Amino acid sequence: ELYANGTAWLRDSGTYVYTADYHARNQFRSGFLHNVMIVDEQDLNPLNYRQVFRLKNISNPKIVQFTTNEQNDLFWGYHHGYNRLPQPVTHHRQICFQKNQSCWVIRDVITGYGEHSFALCLQFAPTKIQSATNRIFCSTENGTGLGVLFQGTQGRIEQSTGWYSPSYGQKSESKTMKYVGENKSNFELHSRKN
């Protein structure tokens, strides 16, 4: 989630329900309703329709670095959730908060073999959203704004309807923005938010 200047910008989709509706439970725990990189339209952990409280931990996530100082907060990690693909890839993510610029830089790196489709999914809180070729701008009624700039690889922005559950049994529509494309492995995508 991204919360800044008193505003929720990017958020987790929530839970909605557990066993009352298996389809909805799996939809809400899918990567497509989270702020993650999707490769070849696959979840990083395959979902079992009936086992709504269990995931096979094939992603084996690792934290490489977490540091904080006067200038930056930096997280760097990776997972192997896409090593099961016919042409396996590893997803690395770095998130750097540059304090003096009030700016977040998210660096997604895909390493491996072959050509793959990708989608960086972003779940926005209720805001006005405008998009152009490689950027998104969000604003609130009080004039606060957030800009998102994509750099590093070619893609396009797509908007779709997602879901948000503020508490158990409640859901409302939300905006999902995806930066999607196709690329050979070993590519980088930078998202700059300020």
PDB file of C-alpha atoms in Angstrom:
ATOM      1  CA  GLU A   1       0.000   0.000   0.000  1.00  0.00           C
ATOM      2  CA  LEU A   2       1.045   3.590  -0.556  1.00  0.00           C
ATOM      3  CA  TYR A   3      -0.257   6.156   1.907  1.00  0.00           C
ATOM      4  CA  ALA A   4       1.178   9.681   1.752  1.00  0.00           C
ATOM      5  CA  ASN A   5       0.177  13.216   2.706  1.00  0.00           C
ATOM      6  CA  GLY A   6      -2.978  11.968   4.417  1.00  0.00           C
ATOM      7  CA  THR A   7      -4.169  10.085   1.335  1.00  0.00           C
ATOM      8  CA  ALA A   8      -4.321   6.388   0.464  1.00  0.00           C
ATOM      9  CA  TRP A   9      -3.120   6.097  -3.154  1.00  0.00           C
ATOM     10  CA  LEU A  10      -2.429   2.401  -3.733  1.00  0.00           C
ATOM     11  CA  ARG A  11      -4.083  -0.176  -1.519  1.00  0.00           C
ATOM     12  CA  ASP A  12      -4.512  -3.858  -0.856  1.00  0.00           C
ATOM     13  CA  SER A  13      -7.784  -5.257  -2.167  1.00  0.00           C
ATOM     14  CA  GLY A  14      -8.814  -6.746   1.188  1.00  0.00           C
ATOM     15  CA  THR A  15     -10.386 -10.150   1.846  1.00  0.00           C
ATOM     16  CA  TYR A  16     -14.137  -9.819   1.160  1.00  0.00           C
ATOM     17  CA  VAL A  17     -15.139 -13.405   2.171  1.00  0.00           C
ATOM     18  CA  TYR A  18     -13.558 -16.729   3.091  1.00  0.00           C
ATOM     19  CA  THR A  19     -15.676 -19.851   2.453  1.00  0.00           C
ATOM     20  CA  ALA A  20     -19.038 -18.264   1.574  1.00  0.00           C
ATOM     21  CA  ASP A  21     -17.923 -17.752  -2.041  1.00  0.00           C
ATOM     22  CA  TYR A  22     -14.843 -19.642  -3.274  1.00  0.00           C
ATOM     23  CA  HIS A  23     -14.706 -17.721  -6.547  1.00  0.00           C
ATOM     24  CA  ALA A  24     -14.722 -14.325  -4.803  1.00  0.00           C
ATOM     25  CA  ARG A  25     -12.168 -15.489  -2.214  1.00  0.00           C
ATOM     26  CA  ASN A  26      -9.747 -16.553  -4.946  1.00  0.00           C
ATOM     27  CA  GLN A  27     -10.383 -13.395  -6.949  1.00  0.00           C
ATOM     28  CA  PHE A  28      -9.478 -11.234  -3.940  1.00  0.00           C
ATOM     29  CA  ARG A  29      -6.308 -13.167  -3.128  1.00  0.00           C
ATOM     30  CA  SER A  30      -5.145 -13.230  -6.747  1.00  0.00           C
ATOM     31  CA  GLY A  31      -2.164 -11.139  -7.781  1.00  0.00           C
ATOM     32  CA  PHE A  32      -4.391  -9.380 -10.302  1.00  0.00           C
ATOM     33  CA  LEU A  33      -5.996  -7.473  -7.385  1.00  0.00           C
ATOM     34  CA  HIS A  34      -2.682  -6.535  -5.764  1.00  0.00           C
ATOM     35  CA  ASN A  35       0.170  -4.147  -6.547  1.00  0.00           C
ATOM     36  CA  VAL A  36       2.426  -6.743  -8.159  1.00  0.00           C
ATOM     37  CA  MET A  37       4.090  -7.758 -11.400  1.00  0.00           C
ATOM     38  CA  ILE A  38       2.239 -10.507 -13.280  1.00  0.00           C
ATOM     39  CA  VAL A  39       4.182 -12.585 -15.843  1.00  0.00           C
ATOM     40  CA  ASP A  40       2.451 -14.520 -18.649  1.00  0.00           C
ATOM     41  CA  GLU A  41      -0.941 -13.887 -16.992  1.00  0.00           C
ATOM     42  CA  GLN A  42      -0.021 -16.247 -14.129  1.00  0.00           C
ATOM     43  CA  ASP A  43      -0.278 -15.712 -10.380  1.00  0.00           C
ATOM     44  CA  LEU A  44       3.081 -15.983  -8.656  1.00  0.00           C
ATOM     45  CA  ASN A  45       1.573 -18.753  -6.482  1.00  0.00           C
ATOM     46  CA  PRO A  46      -1.047 -20.898  -8.258  1.00  0.00           C
ATOM     47  CA  LEU A  47      -4.429 -20.799  -6.501  1.00  0.00           C
ATOM     48  CA  ASN A  48      -6.301 -23.972  -5.619  1.00  0.00           C
ATOM     49  CA  TYR A  49      -9.996 -23.220  -5.993  1.00  0.00           C
ATOM     50  CA  ARG A  50     -11.121 -25.161  -2.889  1.00  0.00           C
ATOM     51  CA  GLN A  51      -8.131 -24.580  -0.602  1.00  0.00           C
ATOM     52  CA  VAL A  52      -8.935 -20.962   0.208  1.00  0.00           C
ATOM     53  CA  PHE A  53      -6.569 -20.794   3.210  1.00  0.00           C
ATOM     54  CA  ARG A  54      -3.574 -22.476   1.614  1.00  0.00           C
ATOM     55  CA  LEU A  55      -1.003 -21.574  -1.008  1.00  0.00           C
ATOM     56  CA  LYS A  56       1.885 -23.706  -2.135  1.00  0.00           C
ATOM     57  CA  ASN A  57       4.961 -21.682  -1.311  1.00  0.00           C
ATOM     58  CA  ILE A  58       6.686 -22.114  -4.632  1.00  0.00           C
ATOM     59  CA  SER A  59       7.660 -18.442  -4.801  1.00  0.00           C
ATOM     60  CA  ASN A  60      10.272 -18.780  -2.028  1.00  0.00           C
ATOM     61  CA  PRO A  61      10.672 -14.997  -1.486  1.00  0.00           C
ATOM     62  CA  LYS A  62      13.978 -13.589  -0.268  1.00  0.00           C
ATOM     63  CA  ILE A  63      14.909 -10.205   1.173  1.00  0.00           C
ATOM     64  CA  VAL A  64      18.266  -9.073  -0.155  1.00  0.00           C
ATOM     65  CA  GLN A  65      18.468  -5.691   1.561  1.00  0.00           C
ATOM     66  CA  PHE A  66      16.541  -3.302   3.778  1.00  0.00           C
ATOM     67  CA  THR A  67      18.251  -0.089   4.814  1.00  0.00           C
ATOM     68  CA  THR A  68      17.124   3.257   6.086  1.00  0.00           C
ATOM     69  CA  ASN A  69      19.069   6.481   6.556  1.00  0.00           C
ATOM     70  CA  GLU A  70      18.537  10.260   6.376  1.00  0.00           C
ATOM     71  CA  GLN A  71      18.199  10.269   2.564  1.00  0.00           C
ATOM     72  CA  ASN A  72      16.520   6.976   1.616  1.00  0.00           C
ATOM     73  CA  ASP A  73      14.573   3.930   2.713  1.00  0.00           C
ATOM     74  CA  LEU A  74      15.466   0.967   0.482  1.00  0.00           C
ATOM     75  CA  PHE A  75      13.933  -2.497   0.151  1.00  0.00           C
ATOM     76  CA  TRP A  76      15.225  -5.107  -2.308  1.00  0.00           C
ATOM     77  CA  GLY A  77      13.816  -8.616  -2.666  1.00  0.00           C
ATOM     78  CA  TYR A  78      13.008 -11.308  -5.214  1.00  0.00           C
ATOM     79  CA  HIS A  79      10.919 -14.439  -5.643  1.00  0.00           C
ATOM     80  CA  HIS A  80      10.929 -17.598  -7.744  1.00  0.00           C
ATOM     81  CA  GLY A  81       7.170 -17.852  -8.349  1.00  0.00           C
ATOM     82  CA  TYR A  82       7.668 -17.816 -12.108  1.00  0.00           C
ATOM     83  CA  ASN A  83      10.371 -20.483 -12.198  1.00  0.00           C
ATOM     84  CA  ARG A  84       7.569 -22.969 -12.956  1.00  0.00           C
ATOM     85  CA  LEU A  85       6.970 -21.400 -16.391  1.00  0.00           C
ATOM     86  CA  PRO A  86       8.215 -23.306 -19.465  1.00  0.00           C
ATOM     87  CA  GLN A  87      10.786 -20.508 -19.825  1.00  0.00           C
ATOM     88  CA  PRO A  88      11.495 -19.640 -16.166  1.00  0.00           C
ATOM     89  CA  VAL A  89      12.056 -16.104 -14.895  1.00  0.00           C
ATOM     90  CA  THR A  90      12.808 -14.519 -11.524  1.00  0.00           C
ATOM     91  CA  HIS A  91      11.158 -11.286 -10.419  1.00  0.00           C
ATOM     92  CA  HIS A  92      13.274  -8.785  -8.454  1.00  0.00           C
ATOM     93  CA  ARG A  93      11.769  -5.649  -6.870  1.00  0.00           C
ATOM     94  CA  GLN A  94      13.464  -2.647  -5.318  1.00  0.00           C
ATOM     95  CA  ILE A  95      11.474   0.080  -3.588  1.00  0.00           C
ATOM     96  CA  CYS A  96      13.334   3.261  -2.699  1.00  0.00           C
ATOM     97  CA  PHE A  97      11.744   6.196  -0.879  1.00  0.00           C
ATOM     98  CA  GLN A  98      13.847   9.265  -1.653  1.00  0.00           C
ATOM     99  CA  LYS A  99      13.051  11.431   1.353  1.00  0.00           C
ATOM    100  CA  ASN A 100      14.439  14.756   0.111  1.00  0.00           C
ATOM    101  CA  GLN A 101      12.301  14.503  -3.070  1.00  0.00           C
ATOM    102  CA  SER A 102       9.224  12.851  -1.468  1.00  0.00           C
ATOM    103  CA  CYS A 103       9.476  10.299  -4.262  1.00  0.00           C
ATOM    104  CA  TRP A 104       9.202   6.493  -4.474  1.00  0.00           C
ATOM    105  CA  VAL A 105      11.096   4.634  -7.178  1.00  0.00           C
ATOM    106  CA  ILE A 106       9.996   1.049  -7.754  1.00  0.00           C
ATOM    107  CA  ARG A 107      12.318  -1.010  -9.928  1.00  0.00           C
ATOM    108  CA  ASP A 108      10.984  -4.315 -11.245  1.00  0.00           C
ATOM    109  CA  VAL A 109      13.553  -6.543 -12.945  1.00  0.00           C
ATOM    110  CA  ILE A 110      12.725  -9.806 -14.706  1.00  0.00           C
ATOM    111  CA  THR A 111      15.634 -12.172 -15.364  1.00  0.00           C
ATOM    112  CA  GLY A 112      15.520 -15.534 -17.121  1.00  0.00           C
ATOM    113  CA  TYR A 113      14.792 -16.976 -20.530  1.00  0.00           C
ATOM    114  CA  GLY A 114      12.486 -16.416 -23.492  1.00  0.00           C
ATOM    115  CA  GLU A 115       9.802 -13.903 -24.364  1.00  0.00           C
ATOM    116  CA  HIS A 116       7.096 -13.097 -21.835  1.00  0.00           C
ATOM    117  CA  SER A 117       4.116 -10.850 -21.335  1.00  0.00           C
ATOM    118  CA  PHE A 118       4.064  -8.678 -18.242  1.00  0.00           C
ATOM    119  CA  ALA A 119       1.538  -6.573 -16.371  1.00  0.00           C
ATOM    120  CA  LEU A 120       2.385  -4.283 -13.479  1.00  0.00           C
ATOM    121  CA  CYS A 121      -0.951  -4.098 -11.637  1.00  0.00           C
ATOM    122  CA  LEU A 122      -1.739  -1.054  -9.487  1.00  0.00           C
ATOM    123  CA  GLN A 123      -4.846  -0.934  -7.291  1.00  0.00           C
ATOM    124  CA  PHE A 124      -5.805   2.698  -6.794  1.00  0.00           C
ATOM    125  CA  ALA A 125      -7.870   4.117  -3.968  1.00  0.00           C
ATOM    126  CA  PRO A 126     -10.771   6.335  -5.105  1.00  0.00           C
ATOM    127  CA  THR A 127      -9.198   9.237  -6.949  1.00  0.00           C
ATOM    128  CA  LYS A 128      -9.505  10.935 -10.319  1.00  0.00           C
ATOM    129  CA  ILE A 129      -7.136   9.187 -12.719  1.00  0.00           C
ATOM    130  CA  GLN A 130      -5.732  10.427 -16.008  1.00  0.00           C
ATOM    131  CA  SER A 131      -3.275   8.478 -18.105  1.00  0.00           C
ATOM    132  CA  ALA A 132      -1.016   9.021 -21.087  1.00  0.00           C
ATOM    133  CA  THR A 133       1.430   6.756 -22.921  1.00  0.00           C
ATOM    134  CA  ASN A 134       3.733   6.009 -19.988  1.00  0.00           C
ATOM    135  CA  ARG A 135       2.317   7.976 -17.076  1.00  0.00           C
ATOM    136  CA  ILE A 136      -0.631   8.133 -14.732  1.00  0.00           C
ATOM    137  CA  PHE A 137      -1.713  11.127 -12.699  1.00  0.00           C
ATOM    138  CA  CYS A 138      -4.130  10.830  -9.772  1.00  0.00           C
ATOM    139  CA  SER A 139      -5.717  13.650  -7.828  1.00  0.00           C
ATOM    140  CA  THR A 140      -8.090  14.041  -4.925  1.00  0.00           C
ATOM    141  CA  GLU A 141     -10.851  16.585  -4.411  1.00  0.00           C
ATOM    142  CA  ASN A 142      -8.600  18.586  -2.056  1.00  0.00           C
ATOM    143  CA  GLY A 143      -5.977  19.001  -4.812  1.00  0.00           C
ATOM    144  CA  THR A 144      -3.395  16.486  -3.585  1.00  0.00           C
ATOM    145  CA  GLY A 145      -1.785  14.610  -6.461  1.00  0.00           C
ATOM    146  CA  LEU A 146       0.332  11.583  -7.288  1.00  0.00           C
ATOM    147  CA  GLY A 147       2.188  11.046 -10.553  1.00  0.00           C
ATOM    148  CA  VAL A 148       3.328   7.619 -11.764  1.00  0.00           C
ATOM    149  CA  LEU A 149       5.923   7.446 -14.555  1.00  0.00           C
ATOM    150  CA  PHE A 150       6.933   4.151 -16.204  1.00  0.00           C
ATOM    151  CA  GLN A 151      10.421   3.867 -17.693  1.00  0.00           C
ATOM    152  CA  GLY A 152      12.748   1.149 -18.891  1.00  0.00           C
ATOM    153  CA  THR A 153      10.670  -0.983 -21.247  1.00  0.00           C
ATOM    154  CA  GLN A 154       7.903  -0.432 -23.785  1.00  0.00           C
ATOM    155  CA  GLY A 155       4.338  -0.987 -22.718  1.00  0.00           C
ATOM    156  CA  ARG A 156       0.890   0.543 -22.619  1.00  0.00           C
ATOM    157  CA  ILE A 157      -1.492   1.548 -19.864  1.00  0.00           C
ATOM    158  CA  GLU A 158      -4.811  -0.260 -19.505  1.00  0.00           C
ATOM    159  CA  GLN A 159      -7.564   0.608 -17.060  1.00  0.00           C
ATOM    160  CA  SER A 160     -10.043  -1.937 -15.753  1.00  0.00           C
ATOM    161  CA  THR A 161     -12.484  -2.388 -12.920  1.00  0.00           C
ATOM    162  CA  GLY A 162     -11.120  -4.040  -9.816  1.00  0.00           C
ATOM    163  CA  TRP A 163     -12.549  -4.663  -6.363  1.00  0.00           C
ATOM    164  CA  TYR A 164     -11.862  -3.406  -2.871  1.00  0.00           C
ATOM    165  CA  SER A 165     -13.153  -4.861   0.406  1.00  0.00           C
ATOM    166  CA  PRO A 166     -12.943  -2.472   3.377  1.00  0.00           C
ATOM    167  CA  SER A 167     -14.267  -5.177   5.732  1.00  0.00           C
ATOM    168  CA  TYR A 168     -15.568  -8.735   5.696  1.00  0.00           C
ATOM    169  CA  GLY A 169     -18.569  -9.228   3.415  1.00  0.00           C
ATOM    170  CA  GLN A 170     -18.350  -5.757   1.855  1.00  0.00           C
ATOM    171  CA  LYS A 171     -16.920  -4.891  -1.544  1.00  0.00           C
ATOM    172  CA  SER A 172     -16.943  -1.949  -3.910  1.00  0.00           C
ATOM    173  CA  GLU A 173     -15.520  -1.309  -7.361  1.00  0.00           C
ATOM    174  CA  SER A 174     -12.110   0.279  -7.642  1.00  0.00           C
ATOM    175  CA  LYS A 175      -9.801   1.278 -10.471  1.00  0.00           C
ATOM    176  CA  THR A 176      -7.055  -1.054 -11.561  1.00  0.00           C
ATOM    177  CA  MET A 177      -4.367   0.376 -13.797  1.00  0.00           C
ATOM    178  CA  LYS A 178      -1.973  -1.984 -15.557  1.00  0.00           C
ATOM    179  CA  TYR A 179       1.201  -1.217 -17.428  1.00  0.00           C
ATOM    180  CA  VAL A 180       1.336  -4.135 -19.858  1.00  0.00           C
ATOM    181  CA  GLY A 181       3.577  -5.325 -22.657  1.00  0.00           C
ATOM    182  CA  GLU A 182       5.705  -8.106 -24.031  1.00  0.00           C
ATOM    183  CA  ASN A 183       9.436  -8.330 -23.805  1.00  0.00           C
ATOM    184  CA  LYS A 184      12.354 -10.668 -23.852  1.00  0.00           C
ATOM    185  CA  SER A 185      13.554 -11.719 -20.430  1.00  0.00           C
ATOM    186  CA  ASN A 186      16.112  -9.640 -18.588  1.00  0.00           C
ATOM    187  CA  PHE A 187      14.228  -6.362 -18.710  1.00  0.00           C
ATOM    188  CA  GLU A 188      13.628  -3.581 -16.225  1.00  0.00           C
ATOM    189  CA  LEU A 189      10.565  -1.504 -15.496  1.00  0.00           C
ATOM    190  CA  HIS A 190      10.882   1.584 -13.300  1.00  0.00           C
ATOM    191  CA  SER A 191       7.826   3.189 -11.705  1.00  0.00           C
ATOM    192  CA  ARG A 192       8.409   6.612 -10.225  1.00  0.00           C
ATOM    193  CA  LYS A 193       5.755   7.954  -7.866  1.00  0.00           C
ATOM    194  CA  ASN A 194       5.825  11.491  -6.534  1.00  0.00           C
TER     195      ASN A 194
END
